[in-house]
Coordinates of C-alpha atoms and ligand atoms in Angstrom, one line a residue:
M1418 CA 120.6 49.7 141.1
R1419 CA 121.8 46.4 139.6
N1420 CA 122.6 47.9 136.2
Q1421 CA 126.3 47.4 136.7
E1422 CA 125.8 43.7 137.6
V1423 CA 123.8 43.0 134.5
A1424 CA 126.3 44.9 132.3
E1425 CA 129.2 42.8 133.8
V1426 CA 127.5 39.6 132.8
F1427 CA 126.9 40.8 129.3
K1428 CA 130.5 42.0 129.0
K1429 CA 131.7 38.6 130.1
V1430 CA 129.4 36.8 127.6
A1431 CA 130.8 39.0 124.8
A1432 CA 134.4 38.1 125.7
L1433 CA 133.6 34.4 126.0
L1434 CA 131.8 34.4 122.6
E1435 CA 134.8 36.2 121.1
I1436 CA 137.2 33.6 122.5
K1437 CA 135.0 30.9 121.0
G1438 CA 135.2 32.7 117.6
E1439 CA 131.5 33.3 117.4
N1440 CA 129.8 35.7 115.0
P1441 CA 131.2 39.2 115.5
Y1442 CA 127.8 40.8 115.3
R1443 CA 126.6 38.7 118.2
V1444 CA 129.7 39.7 120.2
R1445 CA 129.1 43.3 119.4
A1446 CA 125.4 43.1 120.4
Y1447 CA 126.4 42.0 123.9
Q1448 CA 129.2 44.6 124.2
R1449 CA 126.8 47.4 123.2
A1450 CA 124.1 46.2 125.5
A1451 CA 126.7 46.2 128.3
Q1452 CA 127.8 49.8 127.5
N1453 CA 124.3 51.1 127.4
L1454 CA 123.4 49.4 130.7
E1455 CA 126.5 50.8 132.4
A1456 CA 125.6 54.3 131.2
L1457 CA 121.9 54.0 132.1
T1458 CA 120.9 56.1 135.0
R1459 CA 117.4 54.6 135.3
D1460 CA 117.2 51.5 137.4
V1461 CA 117.1 48.4 135.2
E1462 CA 115.0 46.6 137.8
E1463 CA 112.4 49.2 137.6
L1464 CA 112.4 49.2 133.8
A1465 CA 112.0 45.4 134.0
R1466 CA 109.0 45.7 136.3
R1467 CA 107.4 48.1 133.9
G1468 CA 108.1 46.0 130.9
Q1469 CA 110.2 48.8 129.4
L1470 CA 113.6 47.0 129.0
T1471 CA 113.4 47.3 125.2
R1472 CA 113.5 51.1 125.6
I1473 CA 117.2 50.7 126.5
P1474 CA 119.2 51.3 123.3
G1475 CA 120.6 48.1 122.0
I1476 CA 118.2 45.9 123.9
G1477 CA 115.7 43.8 121.9
A1478 CA 113.3 41.1 123.0
D1479 CA 116.0 38.5 123.3
L1480 CA 118.4 40.5 125.5
A1481 CA 115.5 41.8 127.5
G1482 CA 114.7 38.2 128.4
K1483 CA 118.3 37.7 129.4
I1484 CA 118.2 40.8 131.6
K1485 CA 115.2 39.4 133.3
E1486 CA 116.9 36.1 133.8
I1487 CA 119.9 37.8 135.4
L1488 CA 117.7 39.9 137.7
E1489 CA 115.7 36.8 138.8
T1490 CA 118.5 34.3 139.1
G1491 CA 121.6 36.4 139.7
T1492 CA 123.2 34.9 136.6
L1493 CA 122.6 33.8 133.0
S1494 CA 122.4 30.2 131.8
L1495 CA 124.2 31.1 128.6
Y1496 CA 127.1 32.6 130.6
E1497 CA 127.3 29.6 132.9
E1498 CA 127.5 27.3 129.8
L1499 CA 130.2 29.4 128.2
K1500 CA 132.2 29.4 131.4
R1501 CA 132.2 25.6 131.5
E1502 CA 133.6 25.5 128.0
I1503 CA 136.6 27.8 128.8
P1504 CA 139.4 27.2 131.3
A1505 CA 139.2 29.2 134.5
E1506 CA 142.7 30.6 134.1
L1507 CA 141.9 32.1 130.8
L1508 CA 138.8 33.7 132.3
K1509 CA 141.0 35.5 134.8
F1510 CA 143.1 37.0 132.0
L1511 CA 139.9 38.6 130.7
E1512 CA 139.7 40.8 133.8
I1513 CA 142.9 42.6 132.7
P1514 CA 142.0 46.0 131.2
G1515 CA 143.3 46.5 127.7
L1516 CA 143.9 42.8 127.0
G1517 CA 141.2 41.6 124.6
P1518 CA 139.9 38.0 124.5
K1519 CA 141.7 37.1 121.3
K1520 CA 145.1 38.0 122.6
A1521 CA 144.4 36.4 126.0
K1522 CA 143.6 33.2 124.3
L1523 CA 146.7 33.2 122.1
I1524 CA 148.9 33.8 125.1
Y1525 CA 147.2 31.1 127.0
D1526 CA 147.3 28.6 124.1
A1527 CA 150.8 29.4 122.9
L1528 CA 152.7 29.8 126.2
G1529 CA 150.5 27.8 128.6
I1530 CA 150.6 30.7 131.1
K1531 CA 148.2 30.1 133.9
T1532 CA 148.6 32.9 136.5
L1533 CA 148.8 36.6 136.5
E1534 CA 152.3 36.5 138.0
D1535 CA 153.5 34.3 135.2
L1536 CA 151.9 36.6 132.7
E1537 CA 153.8 39.6 134.2
K1538 CA 157.0 37.6 134.1
A1539 CA 156.4 36.7 130.5
C1540 CA 156.0 40.4 129.6
L1541 CA 159.1 41.3 131.4
E1542 CA 161.0 38.6 129.6
H1543 CA 159.6 39.7 126.3
K1544 CA 158.0 36.3 125.6
I1545 CA 154.8 37.9 124.6
A1546 CA 156.3 40.2 122.0
R1547 CA 157.5 37.2 120.0
L1548 CA 153.9 35.9 119.5
P1549 CA 152.3 36.6 116.1
G1550 CA 150.4 39.9 116.0
M1551 CA 151.9 41.1 119.3
G1552 CA 154.9 43.3 120.1
Y1553 CA 156.5 45.4 122.8
K1554 CA 153.5 47.6 122.9
T1555 CA 151.3 44.6 123.8
E1556 CA 153.6 43.8 126.6
E1557 CA 153.5 47.4 127.9
K1558 CA 149.7 47.4 127.7
I1559 CA 149.5 44.1 129.6
L1560 CA 151.8 45.4 132.3
K1561 CA 149.7 48.6 132.6
G1562 CA 146.6 46.5 132.7
L1563 CA 147.9 44.4 135.5
K1564 CA 148.7 47.5 137.5
L1565 CA 145.2 48.9 136.9
L1566 CA 143.7 45.6 137.8
R1567 CA 145.6 45.5 141.1
E1568 CA 144.4 49.1 141.9
K1569 CA 140.9 48.4 140.8
I1570 CA 140.5 45.4 143.1
G1571 CA 138.6 46.9 145.9
R1572 CA 138.0 50.4 144.5
R1573 CA 135.1 51.5 142.4
P1574 CA 134.1 54.7 140.7
L1575 CA 132.2 57.1 142.9
G1576 CA 129.4 57.3 140.3
E1577 CA 128.8 53.6 140.7
V1578 CA 128.7 53.5 144.5
L1579 CA 127.0 56.8 145.3
P1580 CA 123.6 55.8 144.0
L1581 CA 123.8 52.6 146.0
A1582 CA 124.7 54.5 149.1
E1583 CA 121.8 56.9 148.5
E1584 CA 119.4 54.0 148.0
L1585 CA 120.5 52.4 151.2
L1586 CA 120.1 55.7 153.1
D1587 CA 116.6 56.1 151.7
Y1588 CA 115.8 52.6 152.8
L1589 CA 117.1 53.1 156.3
R1590 CA 115.3 56.5 156.6
K1591 CA 112.0 54.9 155.7
K1592 CA 112.3 51.6 157.4
A1593 CA 114.5 51.9 160.4
P1594 CA 114.1 54.0 163.6
V1595 CA 117.0 56.4 162.8
D1596 CA 117.2 59.9 164.1
R1597 CA 120.3 61.3 162.4
I1598 CA 121.9 59.5 159.4
A1599 CA 124.8 60.3 157.1
V1600 CA 127.2 58.6 154.8
A1601 CA 130.8 59.3 155.9
G1602 CA 134.2 58.2 154.5
S1603 CA 135.5 58.7 151.0
I1604 CA 131.9 59.0 149.6
R1605 CA 131.2 62.0 151.8
R1606 CA 134.4 63.5 150.6
R1607 CA 133.4 62.6 147.0
R1608 CA 136.7 60.9 146.2
E1609 CA 136.7 59.6 142.7
T1610 CA 137.0 56.0 143.7
V1611 CA 135.6 54.4 146.8
K1612 CA 136.5 51.2 148.7
D1613 CA 133.4 50.8 150.9
I1614 CA 130.3 52.6 152.2
D1615 CA 130.5 54.0 155.7
I1616 CA 127.2 55.0 157.3
L1617 CA 126.6 56.6 160.7
V1618 CA 123.3 56.8 162.5
T1619 CA 121.9 57.8 165.9
S1620 CA 118.9 55.8 167.2
R1621 CA 117.0 55.0 170.4
N1622 CA 116.6 51.5 169.1
P1623 CA 120.0 50.3 167.7
L1624 CA 119.1 46.7 167.6
R1625 CA 116.1 47.4 165.4
V1626 CA 118.3 49.5 163.1
M1627 CA 120.7 46.6 162.7
E1628 CA 118.0 44.1 162.0
T1629 CA 116.5 46.4 159.4
F1630 CA 120.0 46.9 157.9
V1631 CA 120.8 43.2 157.4
A1632 CA 117.3 42.8 155.9
F1633 CA 118.1 45.2 153.0
G1634 CA 117.4 43.5 149.7
R1635 CA 120.8 43.8 148.3
V1636 CA 122.7 42.2 151.3
E1637 CA 124.6 39.2 150.0
E1638 CA 126.5 38.3 153.2
V1639 CA 126.5 39.6 156.8
L1640 CA 130.2 39.9 157.8
A1641 CA 129.7 41.1 161.4
H1642 CA 126.5 41.7 163.3
G1643 CA 126.8 43.8 166.4
E1644 CA 124.9 46.3 168.4
T1645 CA 127.0 49.3 167.5
K1646 CA 128.6 48.2 164.3
T1647 CA 127.4 45.8 161.6
S1648 CA 129.1 45.1 158.3
V1649 CA 127.6 43.5 155.3
R1650 CA 128.4 42.9 151.7
I1651 CA 125.9 44.2 149.2
S1652 CA 125.5 43.4 145.6
P1653 CA 127.7 44.0 143.5
G1654 CA 130.3 43.1 146.1
I1655 CA 130.6 46.3 148.1
Q1656 CA 131.1 46.3 151.9
V1657 CA 129.0 48.6 154.0
D1658 CA 129.8 49.4 157.6
L1659 CA 126.9 50.8 159.7
R1660 CA 127.7 52.3 163.0
V1661 CA 125.2 53.5 165.6
V1662 CA 126.7 56.3 167.7
D1663 CA 125.5 58.1 170.8
P1664 CA 123.9 61.5 169.9
E1665 CA 126.5 63.2 172.2
C1666 CA 129.2 61.8 169.9
W1667 CA 127.5 62.4 166.5
G1668 CA 129.7 65.3 165.4
A1669 CA 132.9 63.7 166.5
A1670 CA 132.1 60.4 164.9
L1671 CA 131.0 62.0 161.7
A1672 CA 134.3 64.0 161.5
Y1673 CA 136.4 61.0 162.4
F1674 CA 134.8 58.6 159.9
T1675 CA 134.6 61.2 157.1
G1676 CA 138.4 61.4 157.2
S1677 CA 140.6 61.6 155.4
K1678 CA 143.0 59.9 157.7
A1679 CA 145.7 62.5 156.9
H1680 CA 143.2 65.4 157.7
N1681 CA 142.2 63.7 160.9
I1682 CA 145.7 63.3 162.1
R1683 CA 146.3 67.1 161.6
I1684 CA 143.2 68.0 163.6
R1685 CA 144.2 65.6 166.4
E1686 CA 147.7 67.1 166.5
M1687 CA 146.2 70.6 166.8
G1688 CA 144.1 69.2 169.6
V1689 CA 147.1 67.9 171.4
E1690 CA 148.8 71.3 171.2
R1691 CA 145.8 72.7 173.0
G1692 CA 145.8 70.0 175.6
L1693 CA 142.8 68.3 174.0
K1694 CA 142.0 64.7 173.1
I1695 CA 140.0 64.4 169.9
N1696 CA 138.7 61.0 168.8
E1697 CA 135.5 59.5 167.4
Y1698 CA 133.8 59.9 170.8
G1699 CA 134.3 63.6 171.2
V1700 CA 136.6 66.4 172.2
F1701 CA 138.0 65.9 175.7
R1702 CA 140.0 68.0 178.2
G1703 CA 141.2 65.3 180.6
D1704 CA 138.2 63.2 181.2
R1705 CA 135.7 65.9 180.6
R1706 CA 133.9 66.0 177.3
I1707 CA 133.9 69.6 176.0
G1708 CA 132.3 68.9 172.6
G1709 CA 131.4 66.5 169.9
R1710 CA 127.6 66.6 169.4
E1711 CA 128.1 68.6 166.2
E1712 CA 130.9 68.5 163.7
E1713 CA 131.4 72.3 164.1
E1714 CA 132.4 71.8 167.7
V1715 CA 135.3 69.5 166.7
F1716 CA 136.7 72.2 164.3
A1717 CA 136.0 75.0 166.8
A1718 CA 137.9 73.2 169.5
V1719 CA 141.1 73.7 167.4
G1720 CA 140.2 77.2 166.3
L1721 CA 138.9 76.4 162.9
P1722 CA 135.6 77.0 161.0
W1723 CA 133.8 74.0 159.6
I1724 CA 135.6 72.6 156.6
P1725 CA 133.6 71.1 153.7
P1726 CA 134.2 67.4 153.5
E1727 CA 135.4 67.6 149.9
L1728 CA 138.4 69.6 151.1
R1729 CA 139.4 67.3 153.9
E1730 CA 142.5 65.7 152.3
D1731 CA 145.3 67.7 154.1
R1732 CA 146.0 69.5 150.9
G1733 CA 146.1 73.0 152.4
E1734 CA 142.6 73.2 153.7
I1735 CA 143.7 73.5 157.4
E1736 CA 146.1 76.4 156.6
A1737 CA 143.4 78.1 154.5
A1738 CA 140.9 77.7 157.3
L1739 CA 143.3 79.1 159.8
E1740 CA 143.8 82.1 157.6
G1741 CA 140.1 82.6 156.9
R1742 CA 140.6 81.9 153.2
L1743 CA 138.6 78.7 152.6
P1744 CA 136.9 78.9 149.2
D1745 CA 133.2 79.5 149.0
L1746 CA 132.7 76.2 147.0
V1747 CA 130.5 76.1 143.9
K1748 CA 127.2 74.3 144.6
Y1749 CA 125.1 72.1 142.4
E1750 CA 122.3 74.6 142.7
D1751 CA 124.6 77.2 141.1
L1752 CA 124.6 75.4 137.8
H1753 CA 122.5 76.5 134.9
G1754 CA 123.7 74.2 132.2
D1755 CA 125.4 71.0 130.9
A1756 CA 128.0 71.8 128.3
H1757 CA 128.5 68.4 126.7
V1758 CA 125.6 66.2 125.6
H1759 CA 125.4 63.9 122.6
S1760 CA 122.2 63.7 120.6
K1761 CA 120.9 61.4 117.9
Y1762 CA 122.8 63.4 115.4
S1763 CA 125.9 61.4 116.4
D1764 CA 126.2 58.4 118.7
G1765 CA 123.7 59.7 121.3
H1766 CA 120.3 58.0 121.8
S1767 CA 118.2 61.0 122.7
S1768 CA 116.4 63.6 120.6
L1769 CA 116.7 67.3 121.2
E1770 CA 113.3 67.3 122.9
E1771 CA 114.2 64.5 125.2
I1772 CA 117.5 66.2 126.2
A1773 CA 115.7 69.4 126.9
A1774 CA 113.0 67.7 128.9
F1775 CA 115.5 66.0 131.1
A1776 CA 117.5 69.1 131.5
E1777 CA 114.3 70.9 132.6
S1778 CA 113.7 68.1 135.2
L1779 CA 117.2 68.8 136.6
G1780 CA 116.4 72.5 136.9
L1781 CA 118.8 73.5 134.1
S1782 CA 118.2 76.2 131.6
W1783 CA 120.7 75.4 128.8
V1784 CA 122.4 72.4 127.2
G1785 CA 125.4 72.3 124.8
I1786 CA 124.6 69.7 122.2
C1787 CA 128.1 68.6 121.2
D1788 CA 128.0 65.7 118.8
H1789 CA 131.1 64.2 117.3
S1790 CA 132.7 65.6 114.2
Q1791 CA 132.7 64.2 110.7
G1792 CA 135.9 62.1 110.8
L1793 CA 135.0 60.2 113.9
K1794 CA 133.0 57.6 112.0
V1795 CA 133.0 55.0 114.9
A1796 CA 131.1 57.5 117.0
G1797 CA 128.6 58.6 114.3
G1798 CA 130.6 61.8 113.5
V1799 CA 128.3 64.3 111.9
P1800 CA 129.0 65.3 108.2
V1801 CA 128.8 69.0 107.4
E1802 CA 125.4 68.8 105.7
A1803 CA 123.8 67.0 108.6
L1804 CA 125.5 69.5 110.9
M1805 CA 123.7 72.4 109.2
E1806 CA 120.5 70.5 109.5
K1807 CA 121.2 70.2 113.2
K1808 CA 121.8 73.9 113.4
R1809 CA 118.4 74.6 111.9
A1810 CA 116.7 72.1 114.2
I1811 CA 118.3 73.7 117.3
E1812 CA 117.3 77.2 116.1
E1813 CA 113.8 75.9 115.5
F1814 CA 113.7 74.2 118.9
N1815 CA 114.9 77.4 120.7
R1816 CA 112.2 79.5 118.9
R1817 CA 109.5 77.3 120.3
S1818 CA 111.0 76.5 123.7
K1819 CA 109.9 78.7 126.6
G1820 CA 112.2 76.9 129.1
V1821 CA 115.5 75.1 128.3
K1822 CA 117.6 76.5 125.4
L1823 CA 119.9 74.3 123.4
I1824 CA 123.3 75.5 122.2
F1825 CA 124.5 74.4 118.8
G1826 CA 127.8 72.7 119.6
A1827 CA 130.3 70.1 118.5
E1828 CA 132.9 67.9 120.1
V1829 CA 135.5 68.3 117.4
D1830 CA 138.2 65.7 117.0
I1831 CA 141.7 66.9 117.2
R1832 CA 143.4 64.9 114.4
A1833 CA 146.7 63.2 114.7
D1834 CA 148.5 66.2 113.2
G1835 CA 146.8 68.7 115.6
T1836 CA 144.4 70.1 113.0
L1837 CA 140.6 70.1 113.7
D1838 CA 138.1 67.8 112.1
Y1839 CA 135.9 70.6 110.5
P1840 CA 137.2 73.4 108.3
D1841 CA 137.3 76.9 109.8
E1842 CA 134.3 78.2 107.9
V1843 CA 132.3 75.3 109.4
L1844 CA 133.7 75.8 112.9
A1845 CA 132.7 79.5 112.7
E1846 CA 129.1 78.5 112.3
I1847 CA 129.2 76.4 115.5
D1848 CA 128.4 78.3 118.7
L1849 CA 130.2 76.0 121.1
V1850 CA 133.3 74.2 120.0
I1851 CA 134.9 71.7 122.4
A1852 CA 137.9 70.0 121.0
A1853 CA 139.0 66.5 122.0
I1854 CA 141.6 63.8 121.3
H1855 CA 140.0 60.5 120.4
T1856 CA 142.8 58.8 118.5
G1857 CA 146.6 58.4 118.5
F1858 CA 146.8 57.9 122.3
Q1859 CA 150.1 56.2 121.9
Q1860 CA 151.9 59.2 120.5
P1861 CA 154.8 60.5 122.4
E1862 CA 154.2 63.2 125.0
E1863 CA 155.6 66.0 122.9
Q1864 CA 153.2 65.3 120.0
L1865 CA 150.1 64.7 122.2
T1866 CA 150.8 67.9 124.1
A1867 CA 151.3 69.8 120.8
R1868 CA 147.9 68.6 119.6
A1869 CA 146.1 69.8 122.7
V1870 CA 148.0 73.1 122.7
A1871 CA 147.2 73.6 119.0
A1872 CA 143.5 73.1 119.6
L1873 CA 143.5 75.5 122.5
S1874 CA 145.3 78.1 120.4
H1875 CA 142.8 77.8 117.6
P1876 CA 140.7 81.0 117.6
L1877 CA 137.4 79.2 117.1
V1878 CA 137.8 76.6 119.9
H1879 CA 136.2 77.2 123.3
A1880 CA 137.4 74.3 125.4
L1881 CA 139.3 71.1 125.6
A1882 CA 137.1 68.1 126.4
H1883 CA 138.3 65.2 128.7
P1884 CA 141.8 66.5 128.5
T1885 CA 143.7 63.4 129.8
G1886 CA 141.6 60.6 128.3
R1887 CA 141.8 58.5 131.3
L1888 CA 139.1 55.9 132.1
L1889 CA 138.9 54.9 135.8
G1890 CA 140.2 51.3 136.2
E1891 CA 140.5 50.9 132.4
R1892 CA 142.9 53.3 130.8
E1893 CA 145.7 55.5 132.1
P1894 CA 145.8 59.1 131.1
Y1895 CA 147.6 59.6 127.9
A1896 CA 151.1 61.1 128.1
L1897 CA 150.3 64.8 128.2
D1898 CA 152.3 67.6 129.7
L1899 CA 149.3 69.0 131.5
T1900 CA 151.2 72.0 132.9
R1901 CA 151.7 73.2 129.3
V1902 CA 148.1 72.5 128.4
I1903 CA 146.9 74.5 131.4
E1904 CA 149.3 77.4 130.4
A1905 CA 147.9 77.3 126.9
A1906 CA 144.3 77.4 128.1
A1907 CA 145.2 80.3 130.5
G1908 CA 147.1 82.2 127.7
H1909 CA 144.2 82.0 125.2
G1910 CA 141.4 82.4 127.7
K1911 CA 140.0 79.0 126.9
A1912 CA 138.2 76.6 129.3
L1913 CA 139.1 73.1 130.3
E1914 CA 136.4 70.5 130.7
I1915 CA 135.6 68.6 133.8
N1916 CA 134.0 65.6 132.0
A1917 CA 131.5 64.3 134.5
F1918 CA 130.9 60.9 132.9
Y1919 CA 131.2 58.5 135.8
N1920 CA 134.3 56.6 134.6
R1921 CA 136.1 59.7 133.2
L1922 CA 136.0 62.5 135.8
D1923 CA 138.6 64.2 133.6
L1924 CA 140.1 66.7 134.5
N1925 CA 140.4 65.1 138.0
D1926 CA 140.3 67.1 141.2
I1927 CA 144.0 67.8 141.3
H1928 CA 144.4 68.9 137.8
A1929 CA 141.2 71.0 137.9
R1930 CA 142.6 72.7 141.0
Q1931 CA 145.9 73.4 139.1
A1932 CA 143.9 74.8 136.2
R1933 CA 141.8 77.0 138.6
E1934 CA 145.0 78.3 140.2
A1935 CA 146.3 79.2 136.8
G1936 CA 143.1 81.3 136.2
V1937 CA 141.5 78.8 133.8
K1938 CA 137.8 78.5 133.7
L1939 CA 136.3 75.0 134.0
L1940 CA 133.4 73.8 132.0
I1941 CA 131.4 70.8 133.3
G1942 CA 130.0 68.4 130.7
T1943 CA 128.4 65.1 131.4
D1944 CA 129.1 63.6 127.9
A1945 CA 125.7 62.1 128.2
H1946 CA 124.8 59.8 125.3
I1947 CA 121.3 59.1 126.8
A1948 CA 119.5 62.1 128.3
D1949 CA 119.3 60.5 131.8
Q1950 CA 123.0 60.5 132.0
M1951 CA 122.9 64.2 132.5
A1952 CA 122.2 63.3 136.1
Q1953 CA 126.0 62.8 136.3
L1954 CA 126.3 66.6 136.5
A1955 CA 126.5 66.2 140.3
L1956 CA 129.7 64.2 139.9
G1957 CA 131.2 67.1 137.9
V1958 CA 130.3 69.4 140.7
A1959 CA 131.9 67.0 143.2
V1960 CA 135.2 67.2 141.2
A1961 CA 135.0 71.0 141.0
R1962 CA 134.4 71.2 144.7
R1963 CA 137.4 68.9 145.4
A1964 CA 139.3 71.2 143.1
W1965 CA 138.5 74.2 145.4
C1966 CA 136.3 75.8 142.7
E1967 CA 134.1 78.7 143.5
K1968 CA 131.1 79.8 141.5
E1969 CA 133.0 82.1 139.2
D1970 CA 135.5 79.3 138.3
V1971 CA 132.8 77.2 136.7
L1972 CA 131.2 78.5 133.5
N1973 CA 128.1 76.3 134.0
T1974 CA 127.0 78.8 136.6
L1975 CA 126.4 81.4 133.9
S1976 CA 122.9 82.0 132.7
Y1977 CA 122.2 81.1 129.1
E1978 CA 122.7 84.7 127.9
E1979 CA 125.9 85.1 130.0
F1980 CA 127.3 81.9 128.6
L1981 CA 126.6 82.9 125.0
D1982 CA 128.4 86.1 125.8
W1983 CA 131.4 84.2 127.1
L1984 CA 131.4 82.0 123.9
K1985 CA 131.5 85.1 121.8
K1986 CA 134.1 86.9 123.9
V1987 CA 136.5 83.9 123.5
R1988 CA 136.3 84.4 119.8
G1989 CA 136.9 88.1 120.1
Q1990 CA 133.5 88.9 118.8
F1991 CA 132.9 91.4 121.5
Ligands
DGT250 P1 138.1 54.3 151.2 O1 137.2 53.5 152.1 O2 139.4 53.7 151.0 O3 137.5 54.7 150.0 O4 138.4 55.7 152.0 P2 137.9 56.2 153.4 O5 138.5 57.5 153.7 O6 136.4 56.0 153.5 O7 138.6 55.2 154.5 P3 138.1 54.1 155.5 O8 136.8 53.6 155.1 O9 139.2 53.1 155.7 O10 137.9 54.9 156.9 C1 137.0 55.9 157.0 C2 137.5 57.1 157.8 O11 137.9 56.7 159.1 C3 138.8 57.6 157.2 O12 138.6 58.5 156.1 C4 139.4 58.2 158.4 C5 139.0 57.4 159.5 N1 140.1 56.5 159.9 C6 140.2 55.2 159.6 N2 141.3 54.7 160.1 C7 141.9 55.7 160.8 C8 143.1 55.9 161.6 O13 143.9 54.9 161.7 N3 143.4 57.1 162.1 C9 142.6 58.1 161.9 N4 142.9 59.3 162.4 N5 141.5 58.0 161.2 C10 141.1 56.9 160.6
CA251 CA1 135.4 54.1 153.3

């Protein structure tokens, strides 16, 4: 999908217009269009082919034309014009997360700073803080942004790369003479960010496979074209390595290239202790191959059962496997519901019917409709009166629905003082209350932690949504003592969310595992603002699996009735 590519162009146009001091509405229109494109799970090219671009929220006829231009020409004439008007150095500053166009321009104009290194130096020397409208906070933010930018170069969110990998796999399955095919590397382990796409195949006609591979429509550049390994760069700027391996070596190669490196090293060492050589070609005793056709044989050679890829990080999985206590990981098919979806009642774009229909297509049986609360005006927070209307609409929907049931919920803002954004008598009416921090990220750790703990201690709250607030490549987690938050959740029998929105994945794998070990239940929510985004549920499952979660650790595996019972039990209504 080229959604991200189009979104990037729109984001850049918005920033450039802002630098030029253009009409804020025009700037906002491009920003919104970019956000909605990023969040779209349908393929923008397909929508363009069908003439359905204006169905994307925020896209009118004008922007639809611009999307077509980007898809056809790879760029946008407006963007190229704007770029010519603005110095290249300033354009580079716009890549820094957290540094807006206005401030970037001011720094550039006032201090004449031309490189990222000089910008970092200026922050450390407190030259930025002296500029009008800036302060030490701005400097801190820029320094953090520079750090994120360095990390981001080369790594992308799993949710962005996984669909590309799947598209490429489908293409090869259909068009190339492949026998076995799999994606390996960090994608197979479902790591939250990914550097490149590693693909393995077996084939009787490797040359033909490689020819087909380099002919893939998205290939921008062929980096190396060989008979057993070919590397290309596909749009938008991701490297793909394709290896053709001998069927005898399939399992060994798959295990090797799945990694992680740390995990592989442990397995290899265990092999050495047994007098075995284990590499990407097989398991060898001396010169004799004793295994490697299947992945299981590699593990079996060192006395282990097969270990699911998501666990292969050398974080205790080898010890657990040796002792026969590998978790029976939760599976996507175990899930019955999505706990966190926004509807038209707040800033979502889909109706209750559309949400239910998409849930049905995913094989789900319930959805928590959790719109923002009244005070969160920027996100269409729902006033109490409209909330009661929503309650009636959901009851009415459920009466008619033979399939998917909707749950009347809210994502209630935790205000700066730790109180909740609806009065208790209103909260009591809401069947599913997930609380979340949306403002005051800059508060000290003590205060932020106290807010999260206060929310979890509130008798009418069920769960804490996106607990750390981090955005991959864009925003660091806020200062939160997560150990105390997890303790509070455990103590009050509350759940913590695994927010499955592709750039959140919050809790992450490590924290979700910590929560699980403390006996806290996890609740996966996609935070979908368009029904299609519920497809991100699979990313939430990936996090849960990397967190060693079993079926009973994840509340989404409960049936509708069981989940309603859990919601009541939390409130002591049982
Ligand atoms: P990435 O690409 O940074 O998102 O993460 P990976 O894990 O996909 O890393 P990548 O693509 O560099 O290599 C793929 C796998 O190949 C890696 O997970 C383990 C294996 N591998 C790569 N280099 C080495 C190595 O030096 N020793 C061992 N034992 N395995 C390696
Ligand atoms: Ca890789």
